[in-house]
C-alpha cells in the first residue's frame, strides 16, 4: 500500500512542477459522476491548495452526457485559476460520438496551448465511463454490445483518438498516462472463437465481466508495447466507492432495491471520495508508473516507493494492474497463459477492426 500522505505529496509535486513550462492537462471521460468526478475535483483541490503562484496551471476536460453546473462550480471554488471544460457527449457507447467529442478536445487543446505559447500535450486520461447491466444482450446501431461499447470499446477509442497528444514529445520529457477504472481481478476466460460474445451460450455474466477486464489489461499491454518511452497505462480497481452507478444503469426494480439497501451499509468499507480522487490522480505518476524503457530517477515524495511491476511481472514495463491502494494486483497465471499465446495482440487487432469497420460506416458483425 502506498500511504495516502505520499500519494498527496506526489500529486502536489506534479502540480507545482513549474519546470514543465505549461499547465497540467487531464481528460476525464465519465468525469460527470462518481470516481471520475472525484478525480476531477481532487485535481482541482491539489492545484488550488498549492495556490496560483506555485501551481503550474491546470486544465481539465470533463466528458459525459450530463452537464453539471454544480460540479463546474465546485471545481472553480477549489481552484479559481484552473480551466474546467465540459465537453458534452451524446452517448459514448457510439464510436462516432467518441470521435466527435475527442475531435473537440483536440481542437480546444491545440487552440489553448497555441495561445499560451507551448506545444499541445495531454498528461493524463482517466477513463471511467461505465454502466452495470445484468439483463439480456442489447447491441448499439454500430453492432457492439452496449455495456462493452461504453466500458471497453468506447474507452479504448478515447485513448486512440487522443494518442497523438498523449504521446507528443515535449521538453522536458513528459510521458502520457492513462488510467482505466475497472477491475483486473475479473480477468478470466477468453472465448477465442467468439470475441464479441455473440453466441448466446457465450453471453454469460462471467464471460462478460472477464471480457471487459482481460481485454482492458491486454489493450493496455499492446499500447504500452507500441509506445515505449511515451505512454504508460494502468488498469485500476478503485475499491468500493460511493457513486451513482446503480441509479444511472438500467437495472431491474429488484436489483436497484438491493443496491439501495446495501449502499449505506457499504459506507464503512468504502474508499472515501477524496481519497479515491487522489489515488486516481496518482496513477499519472511517472516515477511509479513509467512507460516501458523510460529511465526513472528516485526523487522527492516517491523516492522510497519502488517502480511498479507491470502486468507481465517485469518492473516498469508500461502496462500496470493496480489495486485501489496502489498495490500491484497479484499476477494472473491464466492471463499469462493467454499472453504467451499472443492474445494481447489478438485483442488489440480485434478492437482495431471494430473501429475501422465502424469508421467506414458499416456495422461491426465479427
Ligand atoms: N463505484 C465502485 O465502487 C466501483 C467499483 C469497481 C469498479 N467500478 C467501475 O468504475 C466505473 C465508474 O463507475 P462509478 O461508480 O463512478 O459510476 P457513475 O457514478 O455512474 O459514473 C459513471 C460515469 O459514466 C458516464 N457514462 C455512463 N454511460 C455513459 C454513456 N452512454 N455515454 C457517456 N457517458 C456515460 C456517466 O456520465 P453521464 O451520466 O453524464 O453520461 C458517469 O460520468 C464503472 O465502469 C464501474 O463499473 C466502480
mmCIF file of C-alpha atoms and ligand atoms in Angstrom:
data_model
loop_
_atom_site.group_PDB
_atom_site.id
_atom_site.type_symbol
_atom_site.label_atom_id
_atom_site.label_comp_id
_atom_site.label_asym_id
_atom_site.label_seq_id
_atom_site.Cartn_x
_atom_site.Cartn_y
_atom_site.Cartn_z
ATOM 1 C CA UNK A 1 0.000 0.000 0.000
ATOM 2 C CA UNK A 2 1.217 3.490 -0.772
ATOM 3 C CA UNK A 3 0.326 5.808 2.125
ATOM 4 C CA UNK A 4 -2.198 8.495 1.243
ATOM 5 C CA UNK A 5 0.230 11.156 2.520
ATOM 6 C CA UNK A 6 2.787 10.040 -0.116
ATOM 7 C CA UNK A 7 0.111 9.991 -2.821
ATOM 8 C CA UNK A 8 -0.922 13.553 -1.923
ATOM 9 C CA UNK A 9 2.667 14.803 -1.700
ATOM 10 C CA UNK A 10 3.485 13.325 -5.131
ATOM 11 C CA UNK A 11 0.318 14.837 -6.615
ATOM 12 C CA UNK A 12 1.295 18.232 -5.196
ATOM 13 C CA UNK A 13 4.827 17.885 -6.569
ATOM 14 C CA UNK A 14 3.418 17.261 -10.081
ATOM 15 C CA UNK A 15 1.015 20.168 -9.688
ATOM 16 C CA UNK A 16 3.852 22.533 -8.760
ATOM 17 C CA UNK A 17 6.367 21.320 -11.337
ATOM 18 C CA UNK A 18 6.849 24.704 -12.983
ATOM 19 C CA UNK A 19 9.825 23.373 -14.951
ATOM 20 C CA UNK A 20 7.234 21.754 -17.249
ATOM 21 C CA UNK A 21 6.591 25.228 -18.672
ATOM 22 C CA UNK A 22 2.907 24.551 -19.358
ATOM 23 C CA UNK A 23 -0.271 23.640 -17.421
ATOM 24 C CA UNK A 24 -1.073 20.074 -16.410
ATOM 25 C CA UNK A 25 -3.731 18.789 -18.819
ATOM 26 C CA UNK A 26 -6.128 15.954 -17.942
ATOM 27 C CA UNK A 27 -9.084 14.456 -19.798
ATOM 28 C CA UNK A 28 -11.601 12.586 -17.637
ATOM 29 C CA UNK A 29 -14.221 10.613 -19.553
ATOM 30 C CA UNK A 30 -17.058 9.617 -17.281
ATOM 31 C CA UNK A 31 -15.986 12.693 -15.304
ATOM 32 C CA UNK A 32 -19.508 13.907 -14.514
ATOM 33 C CA UNK A 33 -20.165 11.473 -11.675
ATOM 34 C CA UNK A 34 -18.654 9.005 -9.210
ATOM 35 C CA UNK A 35 -14.990 8.023 -9.428
ATOM 36 C CA UNK A 36 -14.259 10.174 -12.498
ATOM 37 C CA UNK A 37 -15.828 13.218 -10.829
ATOM 38 C CA UNK A 38 -13.794 12.713 -7.635
ATOM 39 C CA UNK A 39 -10.619 12.623 -9.761
ATOM 40 C CA UNK A 40 -11.603 15.947 -11.397
ATOM 41 C CA UNK A 41 -12.335 17.531 -8.003
ATOM 42 C CA UNK A 42 -9.106 16.301 -6.410
ATOM 43 C CA UNK A 43 -7.015 17.594 -9.314
ATOM 44 C CA UNK A 44 -8.722 20.940 -8.702
ATOM 45 C CA UNK A 45 -8.179 20.702 -4.932
ATOM 46 C CA UNK A 46 -4.461 19.843 -5.253
ATOM 47 C CA UNK A 47 -3.710 22.755 -7.592
ATOM 48 C CA UNK A 48 -5.977 25.139 -5.669
ATOM 49 C CA UNK A 49 -4.294 24.268 -2.382
ATOM 50 C CA UNK A 50 -0.851 24.848 -3.888
ATOM 51 C CA UNK A 51 -2.032 28.313 -4.935
ATOM 52 C CA UNK A 52 -1.827 30.193 -8.222
ATOM 53 C CA UNK A 53 1.788 31.300 -7.696
ATOM 54 C CA UNK A 54 3.061 27.758 -7.053
ATOM 55 C CA UNK A 55 0.806 25.749 -9.405
ATOM 56 C CA UNK A 56 1.962 25.102 -12.966
ATOM 57 C CA UNK A 57 -1.665 25.645 -14.019
ATOM 58 C CA UNK A 58 -4.421 23.120 -14.629
ATOM 59 C CA UNK A 59 -6.779 22.338 -17.474
ATOM 60 C CA UNK A 60 -9.302 19.512 -17.212
ATOM 61 C CA UNK A 61 -11.656 18.307 -19.948
ATOM 62 C CA UNK A 62 -14.700 16.601 -18.444
ATOM 63 C CA UNK A 63 -16.543 14.201 -20.775
ATOM 64 C CA UNK A 64 -20.024 12.878 -20.042
ATOM 65 C CA UNK A 65 -23.651 13.388 -21.008
ATOM 66 C CA UNK A 66 -24.972 15.480 -18.141
ATOM 67 C CA UNK A 67 -23.623 18.989 -17.829
ATOM 68 C CA UNK A 68 -23.354 19.651 -14.102
ATOM 69 C CA UNK A 69 -23.190 23.319 -13.054
ATOM 70 C CA UNK A 70 -22.648 22.109 -9.503
ATOM 71 C CA UNK A 71 -19.512 20.162 -10.477
ATOM 72 C CA UNK A 72 -18.061 23.035 -12.517
ATOM 73 C CA UNK A 73 -18.834 25.460 -9.700
ATOM 74 C CA UNK A 74 -17.163 23.195 -7.120
ATOM 75 C CA UNK A 75 -14.046 22.931 -9.321
ATOM 76 C CA UNK A 76 -13.869 26.713 -9.725
ATOM 77 C CA UNK A 77 -14.240 27.169 -5.964
ATOM 78 C CA UNK A 78 -11.478 24.624 -5.285
ATOM 79 C CA UNK A 79 -9.186 26.079 -7.960
ATOM 80 C CA UNK A 80 -10.248 29.537 -9.186
ATOM 81 C CA UNK A 81 -7.356 29.785 -11.672
ATOM 82 C CA UNK A 82 -7.949 26.296 -13.187
ATOM 83 C CA UNK A 83 -9.667 25.743 -16.536
ATOM 84 C CA UNK A 84 -12.520 23.238 -16.496
ATOM 85 C CA UNK A 85 -14.097 22.436 -19.856
ATOM 86 C CA UNK A 86 -17.219 20.292 -20.065
ATOM 87 C CA UNK A 87 -17.361 18.537 -23.446
ATOM 88 C CA UNK A 88 -20.823 17.099 -23.825
ATOM 89 C CA UNK A 89 -21.239 13.563 -25.120
ATOM 90 C CA UNK A 90 -24.493 12.254 -26.553
ATOM 91 C CA UNK A 91 -23.667 8.581 -25.995
ATOM 92 C CA UNK A 92 -20.126 7.250 -25.531
ATOM 93 C CA UNK A 93 -21.401 3.765 -26.466
ATOM 94 C CA UNK A 94 -21.219 5.057 -30.057
ATOM 95 C CA UNK A 95 -17.722 5.282 -31.527
ATOM 96 C CA UNK A 96 -18.921 8.102 -33.788
ATOM 97 C CA UNK A 97 -19.803 10.129 -30.700
ATOM 98 C CA UNK A 98 -16.449 9.286 -29.081
ATOM 99 C CA UNK A 99 -14.729 10.575 -32.233
ATOM 100 C CA UNK A 100 -16.773 13.786 -32.247
ATOM 101 C CA UNK A 101 -16.070 14.506 -28.575
ATOM 102 C CA UNK A 102 -12.342 13.723 -28.896
ATOM 103 C CA UNK A 103 -12.034 15.928 -32.011
ATOM 104 C CA UNK A 104 -13.429 18.745 -29.919
ATOM 105 C CA UNK A 105 -10.934 18.091 -27.079
ATOM 106 C CA UNK A 106 -8.009 18.024 -29.514
ATOM 107 C CA UNK A 107 -9.139 21.220 -31.265
ATOM 108 C CA UNK A 108 -9.632 23.042 -27.943
ATOM 109 C CA UNK A 109 -6.281 21.881 -26.573
ATOM 110 C CA UNK A 110 -4.447 22.954 -29.739
ATOM 111 C CA UNK A 111 -6.116 26.356 -29.602
ATOM 112 C CA UNK A 112 -5.396 26.906 -25.902
ATOM 113 C CA UNK A 113 -1.802 25.681 -25.969
ATOM 114 C CA UNK A 114 -1.069 27.847 -29.009
ATOM 115 C CA UNK A 115 -2.478 30.874 -27.189
ATOM 116 C CA UNK A 116 -0.223 30.016 -24.210
ATOM 117 C CA UNK A 117 2.801 29.586 -26.474
ATOM 118 C CA UNK A 118 3.669 25.907 -25.995
ATOM 119 C CA UNK A 119 3.153 22.586 -27.752
ATOM 120 C CA UNK A 120 -0.184 20.780 -27.172
ATOM 121 C CA UNK A 121 0.084 17.870 -24.759
ATOM 122 C CA UNK A 122 -2.250 15.709 -22.679
ATOM 123 C CA UNK A 123 -0.678 14.448 -19.443
ATOM 124 C CA UNK A 124 -3.416 12.159 -18.147
ATOM 125 C CA UNK A 125 -6.536 10.456 -19.485
ATOM 126 C CA UNK A 126 -8.851 8.853 -16.940
ATOM 127 C CA UNK A 127 -11.488 6.580 -18.500
ATOM 128 C CA UNK A 128 -14.270 5.871 -16.021
ATOM 129 C CA UNK A 129 -17.467 5.738 -18.086
ATOM 130 C CA UNK A 130 -19.442 2.584 -17.403
ATOM 131 C CA UNK A 131 -22.806 1.069 -16.520
ATOM 132 C CA UNK A 132 -23.972 -2.015 -14.675
ATOM 133 C CA UNK A 133 -26.019 -4.447 -16.738
ATOM 134 C CA UNK A 134 -27.396 -7.806 -15.669
ATOM 135 C CA UNK A 135 -30.062 -8.268 -18.369
ATOM 136 C CA UNK A 136 -30.143 -9.596 -21.916
ATOM 137 C CA UNK A 137 -27.972 -8.571 -24.827
ATOM 138 C CA UNK A 138 -28.574 -5.199 -26.445
ATOM 139 C CA UNK A 139 -26.404 -4.036 -29.351
ATOM 140 C CA UNK A 140 -25.757 -0.451 -30.443
ATOM 141 C CA UNK A 141 -26.539 0.630 -34.013
ATOM 142 C CA UNK A 142 -22.809 0.170 -34.672
ATOM 143 C CA UNK A 143 -23.004 -3.541 -33.746
ATOM 144 C CA UNK A 144 -21.287 -3.521 -30.339
ATOM 145 C CA UNK A 145 -22.839 -4.909 -27.180
ATOM 146 C CA UNK A 146 -23.894 -1.781 -25.276
ATOM 147 C CA UNK A 147 -22.190 -2.149 -21.842
ATOM 148 C CA UNK A 148 -18.965 -3.324 -23.550
ATOM 149 C CA UNK A 149 -19.260 -0.449 -26.040
ATOM 150 C CA UNK A 150 -19.277 2.035 -23.122
ATOM 151 C CA UNK A 151 -16.883 0.263 -20.745
ATOM 152 C CA UNK A 152 -14.352 -1.176 -23.197
ATOM 153 C CA UNK A 153 -14.513 -0.179 -26.889
ATOM 154 C CA UNK A 154 -15.510 3.449 -26.217
ATOM 155 C CA UNK A 155 -12.772 3.898 -23.612
ATOM 156 C CA UNK A 156 -10.117 2.464 -25.936
ATOM 157 C CA UNK A 157 -11.390 4.665 -28.734
ATOM 158 C CA UNK A 158 -10.973 7.734 -26.480
ATOM 159 C CA UNK A 159 -7.331 6.796 -25.929
ATOM 160 C CA UNK A 160 -6.785 6.040 -29.630
ATOM 161 C CA UNK A 161 -8.175 9.417 -30.668
ATOM 162 C CA UNK A 162 -6.125 11.277 -28.033
ATOM 163 C CA UNK A 163 -2.948 9.243 -28.622
ATOM 164 C CA UNK A 164 -1.102 11.899 -30.676
ATOM 165 C CA UNK A 165 -1.409 14.423 -27.827
ATOM 166 C CA UNK A 166 -0.780 11.828 -25.114
ATOM 167 C CA UNK A 167 2.455 10.677 -26.746
ATOM 168 C CA UNK A 168 3.567 14.095 -28.070
ATOM 169 C CA UNK A 169 7.208 14.711 -27.232
ATOM 170 C CA UNK A 170 7.769 17.804 -25.117
ATOM 171 C CA UNK A 171 10.714 19.358 -23.300
ATOM 172 C CA UNK A 172 11.389 18.417 -20.553
ATOM 173 C CA UNK A 173 10.280 14.839 -21.436
ATOM 174 C CA UNK A 174 6.871 14.032 -20.008
ATOM 175 C CA UNK A 175 5.107 10.802 -20.924
ATOM 176 C CA UNK A 176 1.354 10.466 -21.302
ATOM 177 C CA UNK A 177 -0.581 8.429 -18.727
ATOM 178 C CA UNK A 178 -3.883 6.559 -18.981
ATOM 179 C CA UNK A 179 -5.974 5.117 -16.144
ATOM 180 C CA UNK A 180 -8.845 2.720 -16.845
ATOM 181 C CA UNK A 181 -11.147 2.424 -13.835
ATOM 182 C CA UNK A 182 -12.391 -1.157 -13.929
ATOM 183 C CA UNK A 183 -11.261 -4.368 -12.214
ATOM 184 C CA UNK A 184 -8.275 -6.565 -13.260
ATOM 185 C CA UNK A 185 -9.474 -9.178 -10.757
ATOM 186 C CA UNK A 186 -12.303 -10.130 -13.113
ATOM 187 C CA UNK A 187 -9.830 -11.451 -15.709
ATOM 188 C CA UNK A 188 -10.899 -14.974 -16.644
ATOM 189 C CA UNK A 189 -11.799 -16.837 -19.817
ATOM 190 C CA UNK A 190 -11.411 -15.502 -23.333
ATOM 191 C CA UNK A 191 -13.787 -17.064 -25.871
ATOM 192 C CA UNK A 192 -11.240 -17.062 -28.687
ATOM 193 C CA UNK A 193 -13.676 -18.035 -31.474
ATOM 194 C CA UNK A 194 -16.337 -15.510 -30.384
ATOM 195 C CA UNK A 195 -14.520 -12.429 -29.105
ATOM 196 C CA UNK A 196 -17.714 -10.303 -29.250
ATOM 197 C CA UNK A 197 -19.668 -12.983 -27.296
ATOM 198 C CA UNK A 198 -22.400 -13.055 -29.984
ATOM 199 C CA UNK A 199 -23.467 -16.661 -29.428
ATOM 200 C CA UNK A 200 -25.986 -16.856 -26.588
ATOM 201 C CA UNK A 201 -24.110 -19.749 -24.936
ATOM 202 C CA UNK A 202 -21.082 -17.431 -24.581
ATOM 203 C CA UNK A 203 -23.019 -14.383 -23.375
ATOM 204 C CA UNK A 204 -22.830 -15.180 -19.655
ATOM 205 C CA UNK A 205 -22.305 -12.768 -16.762
ATOM 206 C CA UNK A 206 -18.930 -14.309 -16.014
ATOM 207 C CA UNK A 207 -17.683 -14.128 -19.630
ATOM 208 C CA UNK A 208 -18.883 -10.528 -19.933
ATOM 209 C CA UNK A 209 -17.023 -9.466 -16.761
ATOM 210 C CA UNK A 210 -13.927 -11.281 -17.942
ATOM 211 C CA UNK A 211 -14.218 -9.742 -21.427
ATOM 212 C CA UNK A 212 -14.203 -6.160 -20.055
ATOM 213 C CA UNK A 213 -11.372 -6.951 -17.672
ATOM 214 C CA UNK A 214 -8.930 -9.062 -19.669
ATOM 215 C CA UNK A 215 -9.446 -7.021 -22.867
ATOM 216 C CA UNK A 216 -8.650 -3.850 -20.894
ATOM 217 C CA UNK A 217 -5.470 -5.392 -19.467
ATOM 218 C CA UNK A 218 -4.339 -6.686 -22.873
ATOM 219 C CA UNK A 219 -5.158 -3.477 -24.731
ATOM 220 C CA UNK A 220 -3.012 -1.629 -22.149
ATOM 221 C CA UNK A 221 -0.149 -4.041 -22.807
ATOM 222 C CA UNK A 222 -0.495 -3.731 -26.578
ATOM 223 C CA UNK A 223 -0.470 0.081 -26.407
ATOM 224 C CA UNK A 224 2.452 0.179 -23.955
ATOM 225 C CA UNK A 225 4.488 -2.065 -26.270
ATOM 226 C CA UNK A 226 3.658 0.161 -29.271
ATOM 227 C CA UNK A 227 4.563 3.388 -27.438
ATOM 228 C CA UNK A 228 7.779 2.751 -25.462
ATOM 229 C CA UNK A 229 9.113 5.790 -23.637
ATOM 230 C CA UNK A 230 5.971 7.839 -24.259
ATOM 231 C CA UNK A 231 2.882 6.114 -22.820
ATOM 232 C CA UNK A 232 2.082 4.324 -19.539
ATOM 233 C CA UNK A 233 -1.285 2.719 -18.809
ATOM 234 C CA UNK A 234 -2.932 1.435 -15.637
ATOM 235 C CA UNK A 235 -5.882 -0.931 -15.342
ATOM 236 C CA UNK A 236 -7.151 0.117 -11.903
ATOM 237 C CA UNK A 237 -9.513 -1.398 -9.348
ATOM 238 C CA UNK A 238 -10.906 1.561 -7.340
ATOM 239 C CA UNK A 239 -12.304 -0.479 -4.427
ATOM 240 C CA UNK A 240 -15.858 0.194 -3.316
ATOM 241 C CA UNK A 241 -16.598 3.901 -3.855
ATOM 242 C CA UNK A 242 -19.869 5.797 -3.381
ATOM 243 C CA UNK A 243 -21.273 6.631 -6.819
ATOM 244 C CA UNK A 244 -24.394 6.931 -8.963
ATOM 245 C CA UNK A 245 -23.895 3.754 -10.943
ATOM 246 C CA UNK A 246 -26.872 1.855 -9.529
ATOM 247 C CA UNK A 247 -29.150 4.836 -10.262
ATOM 248 C CA UNK A 248 -27.978 5.610 -13.791
ATOM 249 C CA UNK A 249 -27.746 1.992 -15.025
ATOM 250 C CA UNK A 250 -30.957 0.386 -16.279
ATOM 251 C CA UNK A 251 -31.295 -2.194 -13.510
ATOM 252 C CA UNK A 252 -34.483 -4.072 -12.668
ATOM 253 C CA UNK A 253 -36.505 -2.955 -9.645
ATOM 254 C CA UNK A 254 -35.247 -5.863 -7.510
ATOM 255 C CA UNK A 255 -31.542 -5.234 -8.231
ATOM 256 C CA UNK A 256 -31.904 -1.474 -7.749
ATOM 257 C CA UNK A 257 -33.684 -2.007 -4.404
ATOM 258 C CA UNK A 258 -30.936 -4.382 -3.261
ATOM 259 C CA UNK A 259 -28.323 -1.737 -4.148
ATOM 260 C CA UNK A 260 -30.261 0.929 -2.237
ATOM 261 C CA UNK A 261 -30.337 -1.298 0.854
ATOM 262 C CA UNK A 262 -26.685 -2.349 0.588
ATOM 263 C CA UNK A 263 -25.157 1.065 -0.185
ATOM 264 C CA UNK A 264 -25.463 2.703 3.292
ATOM 265 C CA UNK A 265 -24.067 -0.499 4.859
ATOM 266 C CA UNK A 266 -21.129 -0.386 2.431
ATOM 267 C CA UNK A 267 -20.086 3.096 3.608
ATOM 268 C CA UNK A 268 -17.860 1.700 6.363
ATOM 269 C CA UNK A 269 -15.719 -0.258 3.914
ATOM 270 C CA UNK A 270 -15.815 2.198 1.025
ATOM 271 C CA UNK A 271 -12.823 4.250 -0.075
ATOM 272 C CA UNK A 272 -13.623 7.896 0.845
ATOM 273 C CA UNK A 273 -14.404 10.045 -2.210
ATOM 274 C CA UNK A 274 -11.466 12.456 -1.784
ATOM 275 C CA UNK A 275 -9.002 9.594 -1.255
ATOM 276 C CA UNK A 276 -10.344 7.884 -4.365
ATOM 277 C CA UNK A 277 -9.812 11.057 -6.402
ATOM 278 C CA UNK A 278 -6.260 11.495 -5.086
ATOM 279 C CA UNK A 279 -5.361 7.883 -5.816
ATOM 280 C CA UNK A 280 -6.741 8.011 -9.372
ATOM 281 C CA UNK A 281 -4.756 11.200 -9.970
ATOM 282 C CA UNK A 282 -1.623 9.414 -8.627
ATOM 283 C CA UNK A 283 -1.873 6.895 -11.494
ATOM 284 C CA UNK A 284 -0.309 9.672 -13.598
ATOM 285 C CA UNK A 285 2.895 9.469 -11.526
ATOM 286 C CA UNK A 286 5.794 8.653 -13.875
ATOM 287 C CA UNK A 287 8.221 7.681 -11.091
ATOM 288 C CA UNK A 288 5.941 4.800 -10.049
ATOM 289 C CA UNK A 289 4.159 4.011 -13.343
ATOM 290 C CA UNK A 290 6.660 4.790 -16.117
ATOM 291 C CA UNK A 291 6.263 3.854 -19.789
ATOM 292 C CA UNK A 292 8.348 0.899 -20.995
ATOM 293 C CA UNK A 293 12.009 1.821 -21.465
ATOM 294 C CA UNK A 294 11.669 5.111 -19.566
ATOM 295 C CA UNK A 295 14.542 5.877 -17.147
ATOM 296 C CA UNK A 296 13.248 6.832 -13.698
ATOM 297 C CA UNK A 297 15.302 8.647 -11.066
ATOM 298 C CA UNK A 298 14.060 8.107 -7.479
ATOM 299 C CA UNK A 299 13.389 11.559 -6.062
ATOM 300 C CA UNK A 300 11.036 13.540 -3.819
ATOM 301 C CA UNK A 301 7.826 12.133 -2.331
ATOM 302 C CA UNK A 302 8.066 8.782 -4.126
ATOM 303 C CA UNK A 303 11.825 8.240 -3.603
ATOM 304 C CA UNK A 304 11.181 5.205 -1.391
ATOM 305 C CA UNK A 305 8.295 3.805 -3.488
ATOM 306 C CA UNK A 306 9.578 1.183 -5.934
ATOM 307 C CA UNK A 307 8.776 1.432 -9.613
ATOM 308 C CA UNK A 308 5.696 -0.733 -10.067
ATOM 309 C CA UNK A 309 5.727 -4.202 -11.582
ATOM 310 C CA UNK A 310 3.894 -4.392 -14.884
ATOM 311 C CA UNK A 311 1.172 -6.849 -15.897
ATOM 312 C CA UNK A 312 3.915 -9.098 -17.327
ATOM 313 C CA UNK A 313 5.626 -9.190 -13.878
ATOM 314 C CA UNK A 314 8.528 -7.059 -15.137
ATOM 315 C CA UNK A 315 9.380 -3.831 -13.322
ATOM 316 C CA UNK A 316 8.425 -0.659 -15.204
ATOM 317 C CA UNK A 317 7.088 -2.406 -18.306
ATOM 318 C CA UNK A 318 4.490 0.299 -19.059
ATOM 319 C CA UNK A 319 1.140 -1.515 -18.528
ATOM 320 C CA UNK A 320 0.077 -1.996 -14.908
ATOM 321 C CA UNK A 321 -2.702 -3.774 -12.959
ATOM 322 C CA UNK A 322 -3.175 -1.814 -9.767
ATOM 323 C CA UNK A 323 -5.368 -2.158 -6.689
ATOM 324 C CA UNK A 324 -7.211 0.770 -5.055
ATOM 325 C CA UNK A 325 -4.330 1.309 -2.573
ATOM 326 C CA UNK A 326 -1.632 1.316 -5.298
ATOM 327 C CA UNK A 327 -0.502 -2.239 -4.603
ATOM 328 C CA UNK A 328 0.179 -4.362 -7.670
ATOM 329 C CA UNK A 329 -2.631 -6.886 -8.247
ATOM 330 C CA UNK A 330 -1.486 -10.487 -7.969
ATOM 331 C CA UNK A 331 -0.062 -11.943 -11.194
ATOM 332 C CA UNK A 332 -2.723 -13.954 -13.010
ATOM 333 C CA UNK A 333 -1.468 -17.314 -14.347
ATOM 334 C CA UNK A 334 -4.455 -17.791 -16.651
ATOM 335 C CA UNK A 335 -3.906 -14.369 -18.238
ATOM 336 C CA UNK A 336 -0.197 -15.203 -18.500
ATOM 337 C CA UNK A 337 -1.134 -18.313 -20.496
ATOM 338 C CA UNK A 338 -3.218 -16.195 -22.893
ATOM 339 C CA UNK A 339 -0.347 -13.684 -23.125
ATOM 340 C CA UNK A 340 2.048 -16.473 -24.120
ATOM 341 C CA UNK A 341 -0.373 -17.389 -26.947
ATOM 342 C CA UNK A 342 -0.214 -13.796 -28.285
ATOM 343 C CA UNK A 343 -3.725 -12.879 -27.109
ATOM 344 C CA UNK A 344 -2.801 -9.259 -26.270
ATOM 345 C CA UNK A 345 -2.154 -8.709 -29.968
ATOM 346 C CA UNK A 346 -5.299 -10.653 -30.956
ATOM 347 C CA UNK A 347 -7.459 -8.445 -28.707
ATOM 348 C CA UNK A 348 -5.753 -5.287 -29.959
ATOM 349 C CA UNK A 349 -6.363 -6.261 -33.599
ATOM 350 C CA UNK A 350 -9.981 -7.300 -32.927
ATOM 351 C CA UNK A 351 -10.602 -3.890 -31.333
ATOM 352 C CA UNK A 352 -8.913 -2.018 -34.176
ATOM 353 C CA UNK A 353 -11.013 -3.978 -36.710
ATOM 354 C CA UNK A 354 -14.169 -2.925 -34.872
ATOM 355 C CA UNK A 355 -13.004 0.722 -35.014
ATOM 356 C CA UNK A 356 -12.157 0.502 -38.733
ATOM 357 C CA UNK A 357 -15.444 -1.174 -39.718
ATOM 358 C CA UNK A 358 -17.486 1.361 -37.736
ATOM 359 C CA UNK A 359 -15.452 4.313 -39.044
ATOM 360 C CA UNK A 360 -16.214 3.118 -42.597
ATOM 361 C CA UNK A 361 -19.941 3.475 -41.793
ATOM 362 C CA UNK A 362 -20.664 -0.263 -41.516
ATOM 363 C CA UNK A 363 -21.991 -2.307 -38.630
ATOM 364 C CA UNK A 364 -19.439 -4.493 -36.804
ATOM 365 C CA UNK A 365 -20.579 -8.103 -37.019
ATOM 366 C CA UNK A 366 -17.451 -10.130 -36.116
HETATM 367 N N1 LIG B 1 -18.103 2.612 -7.637
HETATM 368 C C1 LIG B 1 -17.499 1.456 -7.370
HETATM 369 O O1 LIG B 1 -17.487 1.013 -6.220
HETATM 370 C C2 LIG B 1 -16.801 0.703 -8.482
HETATM 371 C C3 LIG B 1 -16.063 -0.444 -8.139
HETATM 372 C C4 LIG B 1 -15.389 -1.133 -9.152
HETATM 373 C C5 LIG B 1 -15.461 -0.688 -10.471
HETATM 374 N N2 LIG B 1 -16.200 0.432 -10.762
HETATM 375 C C6 LIG B 1 -16.262 0.867 -12.171
HETATM 376 O O2 LIG B 1 -15.861 2.215 -12.264
HETATM 377 C C7 LIG B 1 -16.502 2.850 -13.371
HETATM 378 C C8 LIG B 1 -17.117 4.166 -12.890
HETATM 379 O O3 LIG B 1 -18.161 3.862 -12.018
HETATM 380 P P1 LIG B 1 -18.808 4.862 -10.958
HETATM 381 O O4 LIG B 1 -19.123 4.006 -9.798
HETATM 382 O O5 LIG B 1 -18.006 6.070 -10.777
HETATM 383 O O6 LIG B 1 -20.201 5.184 -11.704
HETATM 384 P P2 LIG B 1 -21.041 6.502 -12.006
HETATM 385 O O7 LIG B 1 -21.092 7.406 -10.829
HETATM 386 O O8 LIG B 1 -22.346 6.037 -12.546
HETATM 387 O O9 LIG B 1 -20.204 7.198 -13.184
HETATM 388 C C9 LIG B 1 -20.232 6.675 -14.474
HETATM 389 C C10 LIG B 1 -19.826 7.727 -15.475
HETATM 390 O O10 LIG B 1 -20.002 7.144 -16.779
HETATM 391 C C11 LIG B 1 -20.685 8.061 -17.618
HETATM 392 N N3 LIG B 1 -21.489 7.333 -18.603
HETATM 393 C C12 LIG B 1 -22.232 6.211 -18.402
HETATM 394 N N4 LIG B 1 -22.835 5.860 -19.551
HETATM 395 C C13 LIG B 1 -22.451 6.755 -20.490
HETATM 396 C C14 LIG B 1 -22.749 6.921 -21.870
HETATM 397 N N5 LIG B 1 -23.558 6.098 -22.533
HETATM 398 N N6 LIG B 1 -22.187 7.963 -22.528
HETATM 399 C C15 LIG B 1 -21.377 8.826 -21.870
HETATM 400 N N7 LIG B 1 -21.041 8.712 -20.567
HETATM 401 C C16 LIG B 1 -21.584 7.690 -19.887
HETATM 402 C C17 LIG B 1 -21.564 8.868 -16.656
HETATM 403 O O11 LIG B 1 -21.781 10.158 -17.189
HETATM 404 P P3 LIG B 1 -23.192 10.743 -17.667
HETATM 405 O O12 LIG B 1 -24.252 10.082 -16.868
HETATM 406 O O13 LIG B 1 -23.045 12.205 -17.514
HETATM 407 O O14 LIG B 1 -23.250 10.369 -19.092
HETATM 408 C C18 LIG B 1 -20.675 8.985 -15.423
HETATM 409 O O15 LIG B 1 -19.840 10.111 -15.539
HETATM 410 C C19 LIG B 1 -17.538 1.839 -13.882
HETATM 411 O O16 LIG B 1 -17.013 1.179 -15.015
HETATM 412 C C20 LIG B 1 -17.678 0.863 -12.729
HETATM 413 O O17 LIG B 1 -18.055 -0.426 -13.168
HETATM 414 C C21 LIG B 1 -16.872 1.127 -9.802
#
